[in-house]
Amino acid sequence: MTVLGGPDGHYGIYGGRFVPEALSAALDQLDAQFRNAIVDPSFVEQLAALERDYSGRPNPLTFAAGFSQHCGGARVYLKREDLNHTGSHKINNVLGQALLTVRMGKSRMIAETGAGQHGVATATAAALMGLQCTVYMGEDDTVRQSLNVARMKLLGAEVVPVTIGSRTLKDAINETMRDWVASVEYTHYCLGTVTGPAPFPEVVRYFHSVIGREARGQILAVEGRLPDAVVACVGGGSNAMGLFSGFIDDQGVGLFGFEAGGDGVETGRHASRFATGAPGVLHGARTYVMQDEWGQTLPSHSISAGLDYPGVGPEHAYLHDSGRATYESVNDQEAMDAFALLCRTEGIIPAIETAHGLAGAIRIGKRLGPDGLIVVNLSGRGDKDVATAARWFGMDLGSGLEASEGR
Amino acid sequence: MSATLAEIFSTARTQGRAALIGYLPAGFPTARGCVQLMAAMVAGGCDIIEVGLPYSDPLMDGAAIQQAVGQALEAGTTPDVVLDVVRELSELNVTSVVMSYWNPIERYGVQRFAERLRAAGGQGVITPDLTPEEAGDWMAATDVTGLSRIFLVAPSSSDLRLAKVSSVSGGWVYAASTMGVTGARTQLGDAAQVLVERTRAYTDLPIAVGVGVSTGDQAADIAKFADGVIVGSAFVKAVLDSPDIEAAVDAVKSLAAELADGVRR
């Protein structure tokens, strides 16, 4: 497997470590423990056992016969990360980092969360391993993802609504970093995506690489060949990087990432970093950033809280510039159309984040035609999004569900 | 002509005291008002003004400075406004450095920013999220222009890192007093003194202590072992708590006087 993150954590000109000096020691410690752990058979076995017995891996690769009919006849397979414990791919990374936290002798994990999936996964692993847990979440996101807030609290985590800035994922990361600077001695920052200062992009990618490894074996077993394209939504980009990592050396496999187009890239209300951003530094890494002419971060916008982020993982920036991967935008309307289509054709309610990848699969399928073979990462399930979807589709839920969604 | 950083620290040392460095963001509360406030801080006893370049994601800063830079950004403060503030300070013979997160400098153009800051009379730049490992372009630009590169050390820094950071620093070494973001602390532990003493083993540069310092008594404690005392959030808070610019001018001037008395005790 190609590993671009060298010891200094750069991917071409991207990545690196732009942090207050106070965090240098903790990042060095994480780097050393990570490298030590992944060659330690007992760590590898511990993680594998958790993935098997706790998360429920390997999860299936499901042929989506009905959905495929809407994809230009291309055969579309779904990598079922939605079937993991906690309902998304996020648990893969969190179990690995929780084991590292224990290994470093730290007693507390903190995390940022957008859609709440990473927060829920972190709260879950913390409960399992007896660690304290605090999750920072933009106040706007605590409202649109109130179900996940309740889940985190049930799991014993403290949820801190972030009330500054744009009140979304970007500001939650700022607050988590601020907590970490002050608590780093006993706290691990369980970063939820493939960005942030080195070694986080490499660590998170490593723990998600199980997605691509399994998917590659499964598609070869069932179809006898590699897919023409692998497809995923890209917020920070962890589910995409996990899937891509299994195919990055297979030059015949196209890597396609779909970022949130919000109301449409032309409206300015979106989270399309590659379409409109420029290289810059955000949250510890050099990458594509939505920013103004003075380097101030611009607010992002998406119906999906998990994709509503103005930066992106630095390895994606590298893959973009090198041409190895292709990134396109999917707006709210296209994503919700794909969301509805998967519900009706496959009996699977996807996360709205994931629906952006599904819309991408429809697009790629139509380009490939009937001979095409696609694997799309079904990165999460949509229970958390039921209220948002119901509003979008103008459904009358009655007062019962409104109350249960806590608004 | 304003004094150089070396001259200021040397004068303070001769007088048997620490230098006092005061921070305010440019453009806070307004582009004109901030220069008035900074001048008042100097009148009260600040030796050096640290001009903050407002940034949307100040992850090293606590609530007071976040609020202030937010106001400055809403008022349209750009790096060019920051350069204007530095220029006005120079015309008043006030020695200043800029404090900036890295992205605005990179976006402005590293060499271009260094040249323009130098031309405006700025003496150096504090870069809270830039460590020497990522500072290749910055080293080159500051070498050419002669700007001082002021990097930070922290209580968690290893000896190896203290050596590395101080070896490429100029002007002074910025020692963060505690593990945490900016903002007043009622109590500062002994971490700052330990850090300053550890850092002295690797450099002859002055060492100034910041983060959490807000009172004359705290300044006096730090002045016993450090060459400089840096105060930011307390000045910002004095402005935030003032009903108008006149009151703010009085408030920062009297805070500066209290701190200046502290560094002389």
XYZ file of C-alpha atoms in Angstrom:
672
model
C 0.000 0.000 0.000
C 1.361 3.394 -0.939
C 1.915 5.502 2.123
C 2.487 9.105 1.200
C 2.709 10.452 4.715
C 6.405 10.340 5.376
C 7.920 10.735 8.823
C 7.452 14.478 8.513
C 3.799 14.065 7.600
C 3.783 15.820 4.239
C 1.878 14.850 1.108
C 3.694 16.825 -1.530
C 3.264 20.427 -0.407
C 0.277 19.497 1.773
C -0.081 18.299 5.341
C 2.596 19.120 7.891
C 2.093 20.339 11.395
C 0.965 23.928 12.008
C 0.210 23.971 15.711
C 1.120 25.813 18.889
C 4.425 24.569 20.231
C 2.578 23.337 23.335
C 1.157 20.486 21.231
C 4.425 19.415 19.614
C 5.311 17.014 22.405
C 1.896 15.325 22.333
C 2.006 14.925 18.560
C 5.510 13.456 18.794
C 4.267 11.047 21.459
C 1.278 10.044 19.333
C 3.523 9.562 16.333
C 5.927 7.334 18.239
C 3.189 5.286 19.919
C 1.338 4.842 16.638
C 4.407 3.555 14.797
C 5.272 1.316 17.695
C 1.712 -0.023 18.003
C 1.105 -0.956 14.383
C 4.080 -3.304 14.378
C 3.190 -4.748 17.786
C 1.327 -8.055 17.233
C -0.629 -7.668 20.479
C -1.972 -4.254 19.402
C -2.818 -5.509 15.933
C -4.639 -8.510 17.436
C -6.495 -6.350 19.983
C -7.738 -4.064 17.225
C -8.683 -6.956 14.958
C -10.643 -8.569 17.792
C -12.543 -5.357 18.466
C -13.335 -4.938 14.784
C -14.608 -8.520 14.598
C -16.401 -8.941 17.908
C -17.500 -5.393 18.690
C -17.925 -3.457 15.424
C -19.072 -6.478 13.455
C -16.443 -6.547 10.723
C -16.087 -7.566 8.033
C -19.271 -5.856 6.920
C -20.859 -6.935 3.620
C -20.450 -5.606 0.126
C -24.047 -5.461 -1.087
C -25.001 -5.526 -4.762
C -27.583 -2.772 -5.257
C -29.647 -4.231 -8.078
C -32.501 -1.741 -7.962
C -30.327 1.317 -7.426
C -28.018 0.219 -10.268
C -30.891 0.590 -12.728
C -30.734 4.332 -12.100
C -26.976 4.434 -12.662
C -26.830 4.030 -16.428
C -26.950 0.265 -15.986
C -23.545 0.135 -14.287
C -23.324 -2.440 -11.502
C -23.148 -0.653 -8.154
C -21.997 -2.282 -4.936
C -22.378 -0.733 -1.508
C -19.651 -1.122 1.108
C -21.800 -1.406 4.211
C -20.066 0.759 6.806
C -23.595 1.664 7.950
C -23.810 -1.793 9.499
C -20.905 -1.193 11.878
C -21.717 -0.716 15.532
C -22.740 2.951 16.011
C -23.904 3.118 12.406
C -21.009 4.544 10.437
C -17.371 4.088 9.464
C -16.285 6.385 12.307
C -15.923 3.523 14.789
C -12.926 2.100 12.837
C -10.747 5.087 13.637
C -12.037 5.597 17.136
C -11.336 2.068 18.355
C -7.771 2.395 17.116
C -7.245 5.785 18.736
C -8.889 4.652 21.981
C -6.404 1.790 22.184
C -3.613 4.303 21.571
C -5.029 6.526 24.332
C -4.827 3.661 26.815
C -1.372 2.776 25.519
C -0.203 6.366 26.151
C -1.503 6.164 29.708
C -4.062 8.923 29.167
C -7.444 8.852 30.900
C -9.550 11.144 28.730
C -10.561 11.478 25.089
C -11.920 14.633 23.508
C -13.376 14.971 20.059
C -15.030 17.358 17.649
C -18.104 16.265 15.799
C -20.206 17.638 12.965
C -23.028 15.194 12.242
C -22.423 13.566 15.601
C -21.299 10.238 14.162
C -17.700 10.707 15.262
C -18.864 12.017 18.628
C -21.062 8.985 19.145
C -18.265 6.639 18.117
C -15.825 8.369 20.475
C -18.306 8.290 23.354
C -18.849 4.602 22.632
C -15.171 3.685 22.683
C -14.637 5.797 25.803
C -17.434 3.949 27.586
C -16.021 0.621 26.477
C -12.522 1.400 27.687
C -13.352 3.349 30.815
C -12.140 6.727 29.567
C -13.620 10.145 30.288
C -15.040 11.798 27.207
C -15.906 15.335 26.137
C -17.311 16.084 22.694
C -17.421 19.575 21.164
C -20.207 20.197 18.692
C -21.280 23.395 16.964
C -24.524 24.657 18.452
C -26.236 24.634 15.048
C -25.261 20.993 14.652
C -26.556 20.031 18.099
C -29.961 21.224 16.876
C -29.966 19.489 13.496
C -28.438 16.300 14.952
C -30.187 16.200 18.307
C -30.607 12.421 18.226
C -26.834 11.971 18.261
C -26.494 14.443 21.135
C -28.811 12.243 23.167
C -26.844 9.124 22.201
C -23.565 10.672 23.356
C -25.089 11.691 26.661
C -26.538 8.225 27.191
C -23.036 6.851 26.656
C -21.725 9.046 29.442
C -20.011 11.733 27.402
C -20.144 15.438 28.124
C -21.391 17.327 25.048
C -20.288 20.957 24.812
C -22.242 23.109 22.324
C -19.876 25.563 20.626
C -21.479 28.967 20.385
C -18.782 30.985 18.641
C -18.006 31.548 14.962
C -20.163 29.682 12.474
C -21.260 27.212 15.197
C -20.434 24.206 13.043
C -17.646 21.658 12.659
C -14.879 24.206 12.032
C -15.537 25.931 15.332
C -15.915 22.633 17.159
C -12.378 21.754 16.035
C -11.077 25.117 17.297
C -12.624 24.487 20.707
C -11.329 20.926 20.905
C -7.824 22.167 20.115
C -8.140 24.799 22.862
C -9.191 22.147 25.368
C -6.322 19.931 24.240
C -3.641 22.600 24.687
C -4.691 22.903 28.325
C -5.279 19.209 29.075
C -2.790 17.409 26.864
C -1.002 15.778 29.782
C -3.903 13.399 30.463
C -6.038 13.869 27.350
C -5.885 12.463 23.844
C -7.563 14.372 21.040
C -9.365 11.689 19.084
C -9.497 13.589 15.803
C -12.272 12.288 13.583
C -11.017 12.763 10.076
C -7.929 12.609 7.862
C -6.878 16.167 8.479
C -5.239 18.108 11.300
C -1.563 18.190 12.192
C 0.717 15.227 11.418
C 0.452 12.391 12.284
C -3.371 12.573 12.414
C -4.044 12.239 8.665
C -1.878 9.143 8.546
C -3.241 7.654 11.795
C -6.884 8.096 10.792
C -6.275 6.763 7.301
C -4.503 3.718 8.734
C -7.436 2.808 10.970
C -9.916 3.264 8.099
C -7.821 1.354 5.566
C -9.751 -1.757 6.614
C -12.623 -0.397 4.472
C -10.626 -0.471 1.260
C -8.859 -3.720 2.117
C -12.138 -5.552 2.679
C -13.902 -3.946 -0.296
C -11.094 -4.886 -2.678
C -11.150 -8.528 -1.579
C -14.950 -8.665 -1.692
C -15.371 -7.170 -5.161
C -12.675 -9.476 -6.569
C -14.407 -12.448 -4.988
C -17.845 -11.643 -6.350
C -17.068 -10.027 -9.707
C -13.652 -11.474 -10.446
C -12.286 -8.069 -11.316
C -11.490 -4.689 -9.883
C -14.106 -1.933 -10.134
C -13.846 0.861 -12.677
C -14.540 3.404 -9.984
C -14.683 3.683 -6.221
C -16.869 6.473 -4.917
C -17.284 8.235 -1.580
C -18.470 11.492 -0.092
C -15.737 13.821 1.167
C -16.060 16.108 4.157
C -12.742 15.886 5.939
C -12.444 12.757 3.862
C -11.928 9.818 6.216
C -14.408 7.376 4.710
C -13.124 8.237 1.248
C -9.492 7.837 2.284
C -10.294 4.492 3.894
C -11.891 3.219 0.678
C -9.365 4.842 -1.689
C -6.412 3.404 0.228
C -7.354 -0.105 -0.910
C -7.278 0.865 -4.595
C -4.739 3.670 -4.819
C -2.100 1.418 -6.376
C -4.583 -0.025 -8.888
C -4.123 2.504 -11.660
C -7.177 1.238 -13.558
C -9.508 2.072 -10.682
C -10.812 5.637 -10.725
C -11.029 7.314 -7.339
C -13.985 9.713 -7.065
C -14.746 11.974 -4.135
C -17.930 14.037 -3.853
C -17.980 17.176 -1.765
C -21.022 19.106 -0.678
C -22.360 21.590 -3.208
C -24.918 22.985 -0.753
C -27.330 25.332 -2.524
C -25.053 25.132 -5.582
C -21.401 26.094 -6.025
C -22.457 29.229 -7.937
C -24.440 30.520 -4.906
C -21.431 30.629 -2.602
C -23.365 28.565 -0.055
C -21.559 25.227 -0.261
C -18.629 23.204 1.040
C -16.810 22.606 -2.259
C -13.185 23.105 -1.340
C -11.708 21.819 -4.557
C -14.156 23.778 -6.707
C -13.538 27.127 -5.014
C -10.798 26.826 -2.376
C -7.093 27.491 -2.562
C -4.114 25.962 -0.775
C -3.789 27.333 2.731
C -3.400 26.265 6.332
C -6.351 25.309 8.508
C -6.451 23.290 11.728
C -2.838 22.285 11.619
C -2.466 21.168 8.013
C -1.766 22.751 4.658
C -4.581 21.770 2.327
C -7.357 23.226 0.173
C -9.249 25.771 2.240
C -12.314 27.877 1.498
C -10.859 31.290 2.261
C -11.115 34.903 1.207
C -8.351 36.922 -0.436
C -6.867 37.652 3.000
C -6.684 34.065 4.206
C -9.724 34.252 6.462
C -11.669 31.006 6.484
C -15.026 31.284 4.732
C -18.131 29.694 6.203
C -19.230 26.490 4.520
C -22.781 25.333 3.967
C -24.415 21.973 3.413
C -27.600 20.177 4.365
C -25.204 17.567 5.713
C -23.534 18.532 8.981
C -20.744 16.017 8.389
C -19.672 17.592 5.092
C -20.099 21.172 6.283
C -16.394 21.949 6.636
C -14.200 24.490 4.796
C -11.070 22.296 4.756
C -10.254 18.774 3.574
C -7.671 16.122 4.375
C -4.217 16.962 2.973
C -3.817 13.622 1.214
C -6.972 14.400 -0.757
C -5.384 17.717 -1.742
C -2.370 15.793 -2.970
C -4.466 13.212 -4.838
C -6.431 16.071 -6.407
C -3.376 17.931 -7.669
C -1.665 14.765 -8.892
C -4.791 13.802 -10.802
C -4.978 10.372 -9.177
C -8.373 11.177 -7.675
C -11.210 13.288 -9.037
C -13.415 15.491 -6.866
C -16.797 16.864 -7.860
C -19.635 18.685 -6.124
C -23.078 17.333 -5.354
C -25.641 19.887 -4.227
C -28.316 19.421 -1.566
C -31.031 18.645 -4.129
C -29.039 15.921 -5.927
C -28.010 14.385 -2.616
C -31.567 14.254 -1.300
C -32.799 12.767 -4.578
C -30.213 10.000 -4.210
C -31.182 9.598 -0.554
C -34.806 8.982 -1.537
C -33.798 6.671 -4.354
C -31.747 4.394 -2.118
C -34.542 4.245 0.443
C -37.052 3.150 -2.198
C -34.865 0.857 -4.319
C -32.790 -0.891 -1.665
C -34.620 -0.478 1.613
C -31.619 1.303 3.080
C -31.851 4.775 4.638
C -28.412 6.342 4.176
C -26.868 9.216 6.078
C -27.229 12.490 4.186
C -23.426 12.667 4.000
C -23.425 9.277 2.288
C -26.204 10.382 -0.066
C -23.672 12.752 -1.697
C -21.567 9.714 -2.599
C -24.649 7.914 -3.903
C -25.495 10.871 -6.136
C -21.914 10.673 -7.357
C -22.336 6.981 -8.143
C -25.387 7.768 -10.268
C -23.345 10.328 -12.188
C -20.333 8.037 -12.658
C -22.570 5.106 -13.587
C -24.162 7.106 -16.392
C -20.692 7.953 -17.695
C -19.510 4.338 -17.540
C -22.665 2.758 -18.966
C -23.785 -0.882 -18.704
C -20.257 -2.331 -18.521
C -19.342 -0.182 -15.549
C -18.567 -1.554 -12.107
C -18.671 0.764 -9.096
C -18.084 0.420 -5.385
C -19.601 3.209 -3.317
C -18.912 3.602 0.357
C -22.185 3.485 2.265
C -20.436 5.315 5.049
C -23.329 5.716 7.457
C -26.956 5.060 8.120
C -29.573 7.774 8.152
C -31.478 7.378 11.412
C -29.971 10.625 12.681
C -31.218 12.425 9.563
C -34.837 11.340 9.637
C -36.148 14.693 10.877
C -34.071 16.678 8.366
C -35.180 14.408 5.533
C -38.818 14.582 6.578
C -38.646 18.376 6.501
C -36.919 18.312 3.105
C -39.569 16.051 1.607
C -42.386 17.993 3.278
C -43.633 15.006 5.225
C -46.078 15.497 8.059
C -44.553 13.636 10.952
C -47.135 14.584 13.533
C -46.197 15.870 16.928
C -44.834 12.524 18.152
C -41.665 12.459 16.079
C -41.143 16.194 16.380
C -41.026 15.772 20.147
C -38.775 12.732 20.001
C -36.325 14.661 17.838
C -36.063 17.145 20.651
C -36.724 20.394 18.837
C 12.967 56.468 15.009
C 11.690 53.677 17.210
C 14.149 51.590 19.226
C 15.067 48.057 18.169
C 14.010 45.059 20.212
C 17.631 44.519 21.280
C 17.904 48.135 22.457
C 14.709 47.853 24.467
C 15.724 44.659 26.258
C 19.210 46.034 26.835
C 17.849 49.254 28.334
C 15.462 47.316 30.573
C 18.298 45.088 31.748
C 20.426 48.144 32.546
C 17.535 49.471 34.597
C 17.283 46.166 36.434
C 13.777 45.392 35.192
C 11.861 43.389 32.644
C 10.467 44.872 29.446
C 6.685 45.210 29.181
C 5.017 44.039 25.991
C 1.335 44.813 25.432
C -0.958 43.220 22.846
C -4.035 44.494 21.058
C -5.554 43.346 17.778
C -5.350 45.831 14.914
C -8.757 47.199 14.027
C -10.138 46.678 17.524
C -12.378 48.393 18.296
C -11.715 50.384 15.104
C -8.731 51.038 12.838
C -8.242 54.519 14.300
C -9.177 53.591 17.855
C -6.603 50.844 18.173
C -3.705 53.206 17.482
C -5.059 55.586 20.113
C -5.243 52.706 22.580
C -1.776 51.432 21.740
C -0.341 54.914 22.202
C -2.037 55.044 25.612
C -0.491 51.680 26.508
C 2.930 53.106 25.670
C 2.179 56.262 27.661
C 1.268 54.004 30.595
C 4.579 52.157 30.371
C 4.554 49.483 27.635
C 7.942 49.181 25.916
C 6.780 47.186 22.909
C 3.380 46.857 21.209
C 2.344 43.502 19.835
C -0.100 44.223 17.018
C -2.485 41.330 16.478
C -3.432 40.396 12.928
C -7.067 39.286 13.258
C -7.729 35.732 12.039
C -10.954 33.776 11.745
C -9.693 30.685 13.594
C -7.470 31.778 16.490
C -7.034 28.394 18.145
C -4.420 29.574 20.624
C -6.711 32.305 21.983
C -9.293 32.376 24.749
C -12.698 34.066 24.825
C -11.616 37.721 25.232
C -9.260 37.771 22.246
C -11.668 35.699 20.133
C -14.326 38.320 20.719
C -11.978 41.195 19.940
C -10.618 39.737 16.697
C -14.167 38.853 15.691
C -15.113 42.535 16.033
C -11.999 43.600 14.155
C -12.785 41.228 11.277
C -16.369 42.404 11.097
C -15.045 45.946 10.872
C -13.092 44.850 7.783
C -9.574 44.646 9.187
C -7.190 43.283 6.557
C -3.416 42.716 6.689
C -3.023 46.095 4.998
C -4.815 47.729 7.929
C -2.369 45.934 10.236
C 0.552 47.342 8.240
C -0.979 50.826 8.480
C -1.225 50.477 12.267
C 2.435 49.453 12.446
C 3.363 52.425 10.269
C 1.446 54.836 12.479
C 3.135 53.387 15.560
C 6.545 53.846 13.923
C 5.701 57.469 13.223
C 5.027 57.802 16.961
C 8.432 56.197 17.628
C 6.717 53.139 19.116
C 8.458 49.792 18.703
C 6.108 47.103 17.449
C 5.933 43.492 16.348
C 3.031 41.679 14.701
C 1.336 38.583 16.122
C -0.189 36.479 13.366
C -1.419 32.989 12.717
C 0.241 31.547 9.677
C -2.465 31.366 7.005
C -2.989 35.121 6.534
C 0.763 35.593 6.030
C 0.971 32.724 3.567
C -2.046 34.042 1.694
C -0.619 37.584 1.564
C 2.649 36.219 0.216
C 5.385 35.409 2.694
C 8.094 37.554 1.126
C 5.694 40.372 0.306
C 4.366 40.475 3.867
C 7.873 40.512 5.341
C 9.002 43.308 3.034
C 5.958 45.474 3.660
C 6.063 44.970 7.403
C 9.731 45.924 7.421
C 9.026 48.988 5.316
C 6.247 49.968 7.736
C 8.764 49.867 10.587
C 7.754 46.546 12.174
C 10.526 44.771 14.044
C 9.389 41.189 14.092
C 6.562 38.679 14.000
C 5.216 36.274 16.589
C 3.821 33.160 14.890
C 1.813 31.088 17.384
C 0.982 28.204 15.049
C 4.220 28.055 13.106
C 7.068 25.907 14.365
C 10.567 25.908 12.837
C 9.887 22.646 10.972
C 7.320 24.353 8.711
C 9.067 27.711 8.527
C 11.359 27.306 5.508
C 9.894 30.184 3.489
C 9.572 32.290 6.605
C 13.250 31.797 7.495
C 14.239 32.989 4.032
C 11.939 36.021 4.080
C 12.956 37.102 7.556
C 16.649 36.601 6.794
C 16.370 38.885 3.770
C 14.369 41.594 5.528
C 15.986 41.370 8.961
C 12.660 40.880 10.739
C 12.882 39.044 14.062
C 11.257 35.596 14.062
C 9.659 35.178 17.447
C 8.786 31.520 18.028
C 7.153 30.051 21.119
C 8.358 27.510 23.636
C 5.980 25.768 26.039
C 6.259 23.893 29.333
C 5.794 20.670 27.360
C 8.709 21.395 24.999
C 11.490 18.834 25.200
C 15.080 20.005 25.648
C 15.676 19.070 22.042
C 12.870 21.367 20.949
C 13.980 24.216 23.235
C 17.366 24.038 21.542
C 15.872 23.907 18.064
C 13.313 26.687 18.572
C 15.712 29.081 20.269
C 18.445 28.488 17.712
C 16.261 29.944 14.933
C 14.502 32.640 16.979
C 15.277 36.330 16.875
C 14.331 39.332 18.998
C 13.228 37.251 21.930
C 11.991 33.771 22.751
C 8.313 33.706 23.717
C 7.759 31.409 26.685
C 4.127 30.336 27.217
C 3.611 30.452 30.960
C 1.092 27.643 31.175
C -0.397 24.914 29.063
C -3.484 26.579 27.705
C -4.932 29.350 25.595
C -4.633 33.081 26.198
C -6.708 34.628 28.958
C -6.240 35.930 32.463
C -5.418 33.378 35.181
C -5.766 34.152 38.845
C -2.799 31.930 39.604
C 0.268 31.174 37.555
C 2.217 28.143 38.691
C 5.968 27.751 38.667
C 5.946 26.251 35.150
C 6.984 29.589 33.630
C 10.063 29.915 35.813
C 11.120 26.343 35.116
C 10.634 26.892 31.397
C 12.606 30.149 31.348
C 15.472 28.532 33.230
C 15.495 25.514 30.923
C 15.434 27.766 27.848
C 18.343 29.903 29.096
C 20.608 26.893 28.673
C 20.143 27.185 24.910
C 20.080 30.882 24.128
C 21.404 34.316 24.966
C 18.277 35.938 23.525
C 15.913 37.680 25.930
C 13.085 35.444 27.114
C 9.653 36.970 27.598
C 6.756 35.249 29.310
C 3.162 35.490 28.143
C -0.246 33.769 28.400
C -2.351 34.398 31.486
C -0.571 37.440 32.900
C -2.977 40.202 33.892
C -1.940 42.015 37.089
C 0.937 44.082 38.403
C 1.701 41.432 41.013
C 1.932 38.696 38.403
C 4.150 40.928 36.263
C 6.390 41.518 39.283
C 6.705 37.771 39.937
C 7.626 37.032 36.340
C 10.036 39.963 36.088
C 12.173 38.263 38.737
C 13.232 35.547 36.293
C 12.244 36.690 32.782
C 13.463 39.508 30.518
C 10.014 40.476 29.373
C 6.381 40.250 30.425
C 3.700 39.948 27.739
C 0.106 40.954 28.474
C -2.723 40.590 25.967
C -6.135 39.443 27.154
C -6.145 41.823 30.122
C -5.768 44.819 27.774
C -8.437 43.430 25.477
C -10.777 42.893 28.398
C -10.175 46.435 29.631
C -11.329 47.675 26.229
C -14.299 45.302 26.037
C -15.446 46.442 29.476
C -15.248 50.144 28.616
C -18.375 51.991 27.470
C -16.537 54.180 24.943
C -13.112 54.830 23.449
C -12.233 57.565 25.975
C -12.897 55.203 28.869
C -10.947 52.486 27.080
C -7.951 54.789 26.622
C -7.952 55.508 30.354
C -8.398 51.845 31.228
C -5.511 50.506 29.130
C -3.263 53.352 30.244
C -3.842 52.643 33.901
C -3.441 48.878 33.392
C -0.152 49.539 31.579
C 0.953 51.729 34.495
C 0.132 48.994 37.005
C 2.053 46.412 34.951
C 4.954 48.809 34.369
C 5.176 49.285 38.114
C 5.130 45.509 38.489
C 8.079 44.890 36.166
C 10.072 47.478 38.133
C 9.486 46.041 41.600
